[in-house]
PDB file of C-alpha atoms in Angstrom:
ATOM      1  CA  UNK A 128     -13.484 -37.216  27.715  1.00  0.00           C
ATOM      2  CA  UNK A 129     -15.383 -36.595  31.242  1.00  0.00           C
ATOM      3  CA  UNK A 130     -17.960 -34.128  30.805  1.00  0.00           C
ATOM      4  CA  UNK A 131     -16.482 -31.717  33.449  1.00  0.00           C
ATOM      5  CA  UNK A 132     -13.669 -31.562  31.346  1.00  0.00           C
ATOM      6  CA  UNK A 133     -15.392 -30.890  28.199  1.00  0.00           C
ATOM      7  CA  UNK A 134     -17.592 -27.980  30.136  1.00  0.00           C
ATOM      8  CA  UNK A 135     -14.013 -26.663  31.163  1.00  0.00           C
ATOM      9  CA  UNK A 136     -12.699 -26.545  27.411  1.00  0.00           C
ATOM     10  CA  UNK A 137     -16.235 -25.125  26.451  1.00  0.00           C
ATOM     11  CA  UNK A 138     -15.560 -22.081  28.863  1.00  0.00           C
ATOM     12  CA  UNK A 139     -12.092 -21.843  28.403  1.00  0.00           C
ATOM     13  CA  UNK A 140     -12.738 -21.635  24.419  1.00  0.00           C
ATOM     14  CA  UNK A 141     -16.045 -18.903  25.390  1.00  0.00           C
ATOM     15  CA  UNK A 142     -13.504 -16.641  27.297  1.00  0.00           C
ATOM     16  CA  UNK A 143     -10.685 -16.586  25.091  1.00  0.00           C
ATOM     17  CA  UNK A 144     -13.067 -15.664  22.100  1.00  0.00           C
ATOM     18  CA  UNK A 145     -14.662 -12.192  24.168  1.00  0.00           C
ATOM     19  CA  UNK A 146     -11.412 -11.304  24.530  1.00  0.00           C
ATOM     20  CA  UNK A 147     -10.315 -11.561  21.011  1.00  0.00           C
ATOM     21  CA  UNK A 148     -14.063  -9.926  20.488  1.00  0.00           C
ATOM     22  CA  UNK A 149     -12.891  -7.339  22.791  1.00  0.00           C
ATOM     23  CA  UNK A 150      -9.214  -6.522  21.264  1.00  0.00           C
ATOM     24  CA  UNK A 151     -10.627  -6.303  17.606  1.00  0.00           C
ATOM     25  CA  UNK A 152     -13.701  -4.207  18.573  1.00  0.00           C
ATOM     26  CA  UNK A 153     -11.151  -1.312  20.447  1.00  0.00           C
ATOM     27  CA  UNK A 154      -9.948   2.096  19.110  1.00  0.00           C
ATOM     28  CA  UNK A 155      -6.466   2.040  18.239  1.00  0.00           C
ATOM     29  CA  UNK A 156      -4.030   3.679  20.060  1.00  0.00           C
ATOM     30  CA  UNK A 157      -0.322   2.006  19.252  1.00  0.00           C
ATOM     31  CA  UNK A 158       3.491   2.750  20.383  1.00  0.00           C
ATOM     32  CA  UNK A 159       3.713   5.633  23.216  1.00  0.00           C
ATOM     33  CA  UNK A 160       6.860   7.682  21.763  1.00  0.00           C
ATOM     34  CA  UNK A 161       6.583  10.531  24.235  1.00  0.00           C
ATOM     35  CA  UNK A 162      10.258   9.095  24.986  1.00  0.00           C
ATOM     36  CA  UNK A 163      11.642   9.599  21.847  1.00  0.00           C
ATOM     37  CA  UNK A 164      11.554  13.442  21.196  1.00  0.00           C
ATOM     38  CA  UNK A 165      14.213  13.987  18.855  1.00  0.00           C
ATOM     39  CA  UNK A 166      12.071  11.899  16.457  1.00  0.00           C
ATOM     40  CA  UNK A 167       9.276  12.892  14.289  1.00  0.00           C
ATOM     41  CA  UNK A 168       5.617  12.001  15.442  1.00  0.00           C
ATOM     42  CA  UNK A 169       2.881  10.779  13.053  1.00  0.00           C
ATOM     43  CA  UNK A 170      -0.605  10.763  13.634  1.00  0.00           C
ATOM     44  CA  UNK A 171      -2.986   8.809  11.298  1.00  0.00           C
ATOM     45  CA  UNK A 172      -7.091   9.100  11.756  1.00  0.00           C
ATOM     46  CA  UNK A 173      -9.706   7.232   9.835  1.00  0.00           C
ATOM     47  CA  UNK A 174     -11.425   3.970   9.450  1.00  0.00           C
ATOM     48  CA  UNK A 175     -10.929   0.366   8.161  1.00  0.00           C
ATOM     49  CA  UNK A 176      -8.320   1.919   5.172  1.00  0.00           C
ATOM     50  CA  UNK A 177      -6.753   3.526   7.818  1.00  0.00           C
ATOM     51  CA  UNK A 178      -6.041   0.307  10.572  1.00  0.00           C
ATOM     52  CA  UNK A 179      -5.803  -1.275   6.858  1.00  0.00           C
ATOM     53  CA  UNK A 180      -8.729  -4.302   7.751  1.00  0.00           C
ATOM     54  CA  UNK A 181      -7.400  -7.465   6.136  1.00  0.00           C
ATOM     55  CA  UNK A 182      -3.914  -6.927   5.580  1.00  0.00           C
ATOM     56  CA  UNK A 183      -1.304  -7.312   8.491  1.00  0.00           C
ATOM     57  CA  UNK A 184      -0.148  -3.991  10.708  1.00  0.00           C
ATOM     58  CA  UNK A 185       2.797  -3.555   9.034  1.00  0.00           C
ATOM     59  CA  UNK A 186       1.434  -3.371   5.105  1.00  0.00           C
ATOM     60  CA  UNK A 187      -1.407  -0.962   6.473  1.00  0.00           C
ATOM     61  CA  UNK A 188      -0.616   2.632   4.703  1.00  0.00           C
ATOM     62  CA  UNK A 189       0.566   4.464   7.559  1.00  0.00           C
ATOM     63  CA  UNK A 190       2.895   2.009   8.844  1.00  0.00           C
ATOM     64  CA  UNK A 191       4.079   1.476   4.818  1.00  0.00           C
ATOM     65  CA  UNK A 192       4.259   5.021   5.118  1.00  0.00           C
ATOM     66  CA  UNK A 193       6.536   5.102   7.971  1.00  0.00           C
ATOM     67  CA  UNK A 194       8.417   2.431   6.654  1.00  0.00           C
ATOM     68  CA  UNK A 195       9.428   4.854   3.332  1.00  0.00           C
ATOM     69  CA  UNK A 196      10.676   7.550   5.559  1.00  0.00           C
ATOM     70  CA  UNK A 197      12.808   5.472   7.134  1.00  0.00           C
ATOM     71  CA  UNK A 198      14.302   4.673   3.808  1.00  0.00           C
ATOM     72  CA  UNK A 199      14.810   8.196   3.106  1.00  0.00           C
ATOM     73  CA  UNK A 200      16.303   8.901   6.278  1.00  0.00           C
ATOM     74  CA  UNK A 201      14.054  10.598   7.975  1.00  0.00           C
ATOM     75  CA  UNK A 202      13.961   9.781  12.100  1.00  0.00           C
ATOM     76  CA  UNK A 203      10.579   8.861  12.801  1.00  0.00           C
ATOM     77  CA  UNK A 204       8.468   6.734  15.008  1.00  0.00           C
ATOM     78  CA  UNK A 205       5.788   4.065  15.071  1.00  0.00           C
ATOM     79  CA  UNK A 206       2.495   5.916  13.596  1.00  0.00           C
ATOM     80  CA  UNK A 207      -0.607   6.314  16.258  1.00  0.00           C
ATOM     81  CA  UNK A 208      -3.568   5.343  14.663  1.00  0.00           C
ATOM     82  CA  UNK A 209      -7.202   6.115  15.285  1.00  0.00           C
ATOM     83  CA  UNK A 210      -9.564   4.736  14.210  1.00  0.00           C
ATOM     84  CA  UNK A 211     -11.856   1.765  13.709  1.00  0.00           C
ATOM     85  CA  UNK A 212     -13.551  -0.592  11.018  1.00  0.00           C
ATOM     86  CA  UNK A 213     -17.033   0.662   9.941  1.00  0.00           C
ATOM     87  CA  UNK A 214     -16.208   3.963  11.510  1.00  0.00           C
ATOM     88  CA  UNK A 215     -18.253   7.594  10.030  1.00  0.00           C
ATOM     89  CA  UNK A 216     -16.807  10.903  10.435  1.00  0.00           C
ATOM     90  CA  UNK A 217     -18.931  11.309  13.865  1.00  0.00           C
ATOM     91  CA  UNK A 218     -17.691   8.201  15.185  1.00  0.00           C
ATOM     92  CA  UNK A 219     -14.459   9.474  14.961  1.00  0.00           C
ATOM     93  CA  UNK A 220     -15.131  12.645  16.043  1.00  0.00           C
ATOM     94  CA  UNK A 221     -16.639  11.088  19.473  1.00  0.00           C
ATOM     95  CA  UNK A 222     -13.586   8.721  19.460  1.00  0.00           C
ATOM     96  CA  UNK A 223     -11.202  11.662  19.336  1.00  0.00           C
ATOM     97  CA  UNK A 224     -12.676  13.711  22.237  1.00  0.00           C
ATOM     98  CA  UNK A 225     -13.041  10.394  24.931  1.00  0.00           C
ATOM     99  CA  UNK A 226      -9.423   8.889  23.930  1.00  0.00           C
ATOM    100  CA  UNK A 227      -7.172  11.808  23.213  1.00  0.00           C
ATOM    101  CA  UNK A 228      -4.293  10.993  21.206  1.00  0.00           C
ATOM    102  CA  UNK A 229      -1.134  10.303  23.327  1.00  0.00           C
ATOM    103  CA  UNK A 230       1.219  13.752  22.121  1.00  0.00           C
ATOM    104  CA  UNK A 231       0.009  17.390  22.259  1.00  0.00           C
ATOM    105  CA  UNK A 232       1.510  17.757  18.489  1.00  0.00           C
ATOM    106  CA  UNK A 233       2.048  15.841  15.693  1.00  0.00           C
ATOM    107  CA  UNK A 234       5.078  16.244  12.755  1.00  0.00           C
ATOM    108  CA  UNK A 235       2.422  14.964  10.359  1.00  0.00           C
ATOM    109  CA  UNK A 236      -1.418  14.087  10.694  1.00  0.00           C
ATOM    110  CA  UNK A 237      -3.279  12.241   7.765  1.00  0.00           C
ATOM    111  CA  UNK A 238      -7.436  12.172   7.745  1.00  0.00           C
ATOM    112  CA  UNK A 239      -9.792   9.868   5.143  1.00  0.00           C
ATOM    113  CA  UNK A 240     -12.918   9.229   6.544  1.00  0.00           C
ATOM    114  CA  UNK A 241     -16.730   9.127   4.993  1.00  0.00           C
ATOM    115  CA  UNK A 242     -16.718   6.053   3.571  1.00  0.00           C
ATOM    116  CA  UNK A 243     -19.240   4.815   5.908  1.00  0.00           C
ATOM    117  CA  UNK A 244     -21.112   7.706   5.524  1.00  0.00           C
ATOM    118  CA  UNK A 245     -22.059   7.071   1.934  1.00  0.00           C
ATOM    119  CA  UNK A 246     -22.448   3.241   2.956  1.00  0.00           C
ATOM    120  CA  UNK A 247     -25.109   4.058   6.061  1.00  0.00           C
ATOM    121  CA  UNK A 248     -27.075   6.415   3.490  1.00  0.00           C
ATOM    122  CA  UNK A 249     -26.090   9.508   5.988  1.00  0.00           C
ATOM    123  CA  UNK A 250     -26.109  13.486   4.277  1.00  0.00           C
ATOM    124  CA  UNK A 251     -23.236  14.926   2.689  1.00  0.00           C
ATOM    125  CA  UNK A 252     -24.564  18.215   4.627  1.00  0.00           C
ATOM    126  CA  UNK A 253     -23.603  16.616   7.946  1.00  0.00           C
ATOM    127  CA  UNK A 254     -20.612  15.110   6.650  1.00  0.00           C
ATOM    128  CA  UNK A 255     -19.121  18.469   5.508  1.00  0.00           C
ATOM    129  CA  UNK A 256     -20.037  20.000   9.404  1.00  0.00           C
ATOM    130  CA  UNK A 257     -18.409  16.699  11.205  1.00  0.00           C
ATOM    131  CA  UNK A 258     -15.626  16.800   8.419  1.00  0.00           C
ATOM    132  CA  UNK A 259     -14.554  20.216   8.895  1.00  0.00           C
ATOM    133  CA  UNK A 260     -14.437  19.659  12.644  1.00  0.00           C
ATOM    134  CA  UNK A 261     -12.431  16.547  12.284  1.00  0.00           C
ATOM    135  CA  UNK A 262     -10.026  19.010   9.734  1.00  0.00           C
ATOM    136  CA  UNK A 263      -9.575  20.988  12.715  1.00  0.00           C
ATOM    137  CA  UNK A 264      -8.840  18.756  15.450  1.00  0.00           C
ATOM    138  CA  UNK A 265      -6.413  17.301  12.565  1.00  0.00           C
ATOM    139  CA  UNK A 266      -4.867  21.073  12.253  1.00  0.00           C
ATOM    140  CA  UNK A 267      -4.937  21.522  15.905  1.00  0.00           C
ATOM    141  CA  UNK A 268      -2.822  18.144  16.595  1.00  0.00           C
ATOM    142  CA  UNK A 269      -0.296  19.369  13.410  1.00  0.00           C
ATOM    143  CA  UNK A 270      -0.201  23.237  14.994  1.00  0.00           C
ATOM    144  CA  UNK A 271      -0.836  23.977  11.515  1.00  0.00           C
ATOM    145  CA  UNK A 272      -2.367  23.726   8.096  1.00  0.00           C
ATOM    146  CA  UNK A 273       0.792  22.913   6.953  1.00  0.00           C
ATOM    147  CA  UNK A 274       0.991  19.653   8.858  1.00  0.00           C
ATOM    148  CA  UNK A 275      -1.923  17.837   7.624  1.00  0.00           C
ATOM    149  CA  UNK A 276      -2.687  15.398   4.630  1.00  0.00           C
ATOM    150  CA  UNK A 277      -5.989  14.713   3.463  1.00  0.00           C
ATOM    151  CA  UNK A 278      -7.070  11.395   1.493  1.00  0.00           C
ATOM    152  CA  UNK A 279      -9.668  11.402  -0.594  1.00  0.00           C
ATOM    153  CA  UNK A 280     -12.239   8.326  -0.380  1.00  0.00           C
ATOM    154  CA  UNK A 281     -11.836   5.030  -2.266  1.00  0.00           C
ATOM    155  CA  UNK A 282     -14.163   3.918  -4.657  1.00  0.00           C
ATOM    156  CA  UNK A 283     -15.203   0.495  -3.361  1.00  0.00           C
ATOM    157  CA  UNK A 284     -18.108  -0.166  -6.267  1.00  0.00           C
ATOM    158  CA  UNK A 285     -14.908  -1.599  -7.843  1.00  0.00           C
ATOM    159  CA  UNK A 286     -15.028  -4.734  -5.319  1.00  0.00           C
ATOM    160  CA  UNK A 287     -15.988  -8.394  -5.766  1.00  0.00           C
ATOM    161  CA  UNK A 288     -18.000  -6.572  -2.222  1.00  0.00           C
ATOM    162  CA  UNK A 289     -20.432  -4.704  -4.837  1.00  0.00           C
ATOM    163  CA  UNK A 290     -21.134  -6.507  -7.294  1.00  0.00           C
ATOM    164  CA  UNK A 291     -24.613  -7.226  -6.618  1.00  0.00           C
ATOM    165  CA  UNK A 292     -25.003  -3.657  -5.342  1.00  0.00           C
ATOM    166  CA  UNK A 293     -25.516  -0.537  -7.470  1.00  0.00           C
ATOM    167  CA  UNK A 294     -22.478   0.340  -8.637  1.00  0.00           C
ATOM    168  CA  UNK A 295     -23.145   3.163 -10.372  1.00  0.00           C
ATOM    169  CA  UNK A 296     -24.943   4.940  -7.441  1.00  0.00           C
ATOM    170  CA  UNK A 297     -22.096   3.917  -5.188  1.00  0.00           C
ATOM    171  CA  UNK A 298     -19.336   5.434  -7.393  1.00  0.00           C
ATOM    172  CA  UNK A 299     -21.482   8.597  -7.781  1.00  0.00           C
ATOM    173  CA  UNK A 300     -22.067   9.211  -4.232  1.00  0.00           C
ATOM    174  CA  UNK A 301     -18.507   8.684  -3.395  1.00  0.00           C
ATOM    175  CA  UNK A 302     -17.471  11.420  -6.198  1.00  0.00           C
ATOM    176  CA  UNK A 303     -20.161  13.626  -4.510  1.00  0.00           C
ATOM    177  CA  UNK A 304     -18.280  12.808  -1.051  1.00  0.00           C
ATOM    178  CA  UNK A 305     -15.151  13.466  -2.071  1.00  0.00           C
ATOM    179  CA  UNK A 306     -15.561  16.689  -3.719  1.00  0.00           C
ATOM    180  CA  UNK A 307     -17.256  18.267  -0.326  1.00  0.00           C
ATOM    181  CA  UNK A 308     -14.187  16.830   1.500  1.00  0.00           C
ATOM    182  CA  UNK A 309     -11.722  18.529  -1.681  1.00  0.00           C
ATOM    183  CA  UNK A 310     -13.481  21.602  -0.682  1.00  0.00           C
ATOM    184  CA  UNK A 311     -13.320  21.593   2.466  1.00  0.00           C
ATOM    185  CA  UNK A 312     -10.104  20.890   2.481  1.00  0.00           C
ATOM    186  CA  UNK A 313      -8.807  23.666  -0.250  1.00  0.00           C
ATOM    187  CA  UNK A 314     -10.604  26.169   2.030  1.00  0.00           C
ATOM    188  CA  UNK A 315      -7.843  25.104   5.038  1.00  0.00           C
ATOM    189  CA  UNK A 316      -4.886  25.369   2.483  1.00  0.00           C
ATOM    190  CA  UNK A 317      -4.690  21.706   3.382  1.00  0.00           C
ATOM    191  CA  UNK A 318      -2.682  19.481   1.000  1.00  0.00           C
ATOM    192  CA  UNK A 319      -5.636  16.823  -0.717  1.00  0.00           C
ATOM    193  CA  UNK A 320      -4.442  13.416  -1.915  1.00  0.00           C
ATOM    194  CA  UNK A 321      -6.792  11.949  -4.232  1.00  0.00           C
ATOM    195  CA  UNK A 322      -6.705   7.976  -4.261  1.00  0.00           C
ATOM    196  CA  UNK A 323      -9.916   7.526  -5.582  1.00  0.00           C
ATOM    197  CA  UNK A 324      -8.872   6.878  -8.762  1.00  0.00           C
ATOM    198  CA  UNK A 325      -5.879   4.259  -7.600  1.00  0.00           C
ATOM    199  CA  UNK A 326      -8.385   2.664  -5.739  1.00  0.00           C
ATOM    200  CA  UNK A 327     -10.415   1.991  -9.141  1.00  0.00           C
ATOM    201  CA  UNK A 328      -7.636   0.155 -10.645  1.00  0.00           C
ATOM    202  CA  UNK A 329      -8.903  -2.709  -8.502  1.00  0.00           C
ATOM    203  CA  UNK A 330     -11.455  -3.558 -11.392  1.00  0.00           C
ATOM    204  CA  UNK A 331      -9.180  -4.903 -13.882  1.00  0.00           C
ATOM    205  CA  UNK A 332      -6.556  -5.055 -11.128  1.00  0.00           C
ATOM    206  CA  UNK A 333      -7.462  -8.354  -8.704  1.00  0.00           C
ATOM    207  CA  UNK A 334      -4.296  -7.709  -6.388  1.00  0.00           C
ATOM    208  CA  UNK A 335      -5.139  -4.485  -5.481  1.00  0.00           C
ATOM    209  CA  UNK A 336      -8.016  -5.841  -3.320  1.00  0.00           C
ATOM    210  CA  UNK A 337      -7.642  -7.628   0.144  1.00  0.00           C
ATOM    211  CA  UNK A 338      -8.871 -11.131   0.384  1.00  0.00           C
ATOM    212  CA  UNK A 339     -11.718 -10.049   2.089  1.00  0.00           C
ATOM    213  CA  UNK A 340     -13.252  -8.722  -1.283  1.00  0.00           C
ATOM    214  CA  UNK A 341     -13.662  -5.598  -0.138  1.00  0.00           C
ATOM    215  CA  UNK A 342     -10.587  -3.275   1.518  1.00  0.00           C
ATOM    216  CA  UNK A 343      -7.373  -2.605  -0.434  1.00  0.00           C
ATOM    217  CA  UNK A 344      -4.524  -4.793  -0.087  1.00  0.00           C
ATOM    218  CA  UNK A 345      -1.266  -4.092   0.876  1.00  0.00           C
ATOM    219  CA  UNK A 346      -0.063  -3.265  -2.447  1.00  0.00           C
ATOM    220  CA  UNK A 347      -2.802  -0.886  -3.339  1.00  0.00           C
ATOM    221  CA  UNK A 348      -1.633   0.940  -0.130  1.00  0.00           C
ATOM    222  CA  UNK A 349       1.648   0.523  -1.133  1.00  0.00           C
ATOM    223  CA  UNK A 350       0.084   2.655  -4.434  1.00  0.00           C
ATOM    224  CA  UNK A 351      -1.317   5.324  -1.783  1.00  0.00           C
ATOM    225  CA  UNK A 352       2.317   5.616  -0.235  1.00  0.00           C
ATOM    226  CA  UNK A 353       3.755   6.349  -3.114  1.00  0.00           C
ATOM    227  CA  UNK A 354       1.272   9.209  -3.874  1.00  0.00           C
ATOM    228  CA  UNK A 355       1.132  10.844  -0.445  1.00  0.00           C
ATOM    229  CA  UNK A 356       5.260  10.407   0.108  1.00  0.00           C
ATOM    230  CA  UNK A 357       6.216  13.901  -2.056  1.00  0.00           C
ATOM    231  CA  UNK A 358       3.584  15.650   0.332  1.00  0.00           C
ATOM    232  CA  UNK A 359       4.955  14.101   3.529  1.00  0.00           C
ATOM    233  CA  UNK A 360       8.635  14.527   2.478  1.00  0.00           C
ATOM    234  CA  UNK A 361       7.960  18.714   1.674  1.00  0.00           C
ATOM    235  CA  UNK A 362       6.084  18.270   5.604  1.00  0.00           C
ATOM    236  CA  UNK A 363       8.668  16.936   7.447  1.00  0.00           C
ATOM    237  CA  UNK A 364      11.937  17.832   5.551  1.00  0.00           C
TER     238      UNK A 364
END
């Protein structure tokens, strides 16, 4: 092959890779449904469990979610998601305020975030401030307590991910976590969904972990779904 060609190839491959870069490093925003009023509107923040890293859109637990209320005939669109892989409650929070989600209010708004707050070694004392602000930007976009669903945070010292980590001080700190975020939540009369404990099935359960080793596969969301849908249907119904 000439050599110009080959340097042509070589830059063609170069762009098409920042661009892929680009599209996987980006907030998610999805479907626009300001057209479709006379259907309900759902609102999902979070992090890599929420955008559901290493499973495809469709099997990621608000779209699963979605999928489920359609079954029980409830008219609803296309989820918008926020959030983004390796993501901490501030992150989000900073997210939230520069790309404002696309609807004033929301039928239903679901938060779990802190994950990476444990992970970075960052204070439970700041993640119950940024929490509680995220609970009521969550609130705000619901116009009520009533609208919004809180996940507790998986337990990932279960994962092929951990293994040569502490896994004792990881599931400790996550318990720790998660009962500030409990609190915080029972405070704002805000239903609390604890998954924690699904998530640990993934120890004697392999398929309830991703390929990746580390996030939950679809049918460990498919687990969450089926915890959270009672909640939703009492929201929305």
């Amino acid at each position: 092959m000439p050599q110009k060609y080959i340097v042509i190839l070589v830059f063609l491959l170069l762009a098409v890779s920042i661009i892929f870069l680009s599209f996987k490093s980006s907030p998610i925003h999805f479907t626009d449904n300001t057209n479709k009023n006379q259907y309900k509107n759902y609102l999902a923040l979070g992090d890599s469990y929420t955008i559901g890293q290493s499973v495809p859109y469709n099997q990621n637990f608000p779209s699963q979610l979605v999928q489920q209320l359609l079954q029980q005939s409830i008219k609803i669109n296309e989820p918008e998601i926020i959030g983004r892989t390796g993501f901490t409650t501030n992150d989000l929070l900073q997210t939230i305020q520069n790309n404002h989600p696309l609807l004033k209010k929301y039928d239903v708004v679901t938060l779990l975030i802190g994950v990476n707050n444990q992970f970075q070694g960052l204070s439970i004392e700041q993640y119950k401030i940024e929490y509680n602000d995220l609970l009521q930007k969550a609130i705000g976009f619901a116009g009520s307590n009533k609208g919004v669903i809180v996940l507790s945070i998986p337990d990932y010292s279960v994962t092929a991910f951990a293994q040569q980590s502490n896994k004792k001080q990881i599931h400790n700190q996550i318990n720790a976590f998660n009962i500030a975020q409990k609190q915080i939540a029972l405070a704002n009369n805000v239903v609390f969904i604890d998954i924690t404990e699904i998530s640990r099935k993934g120890k004697s359960q392999p398929n309830l972990q991703a390929y990746d080793g580390l996030h939950p596969s679809a049918e460990q969301y498919q687990l969450w779904v089926q915890a959270m849908l009672p909640s939703v249907l009492q929201v929305l119904q």
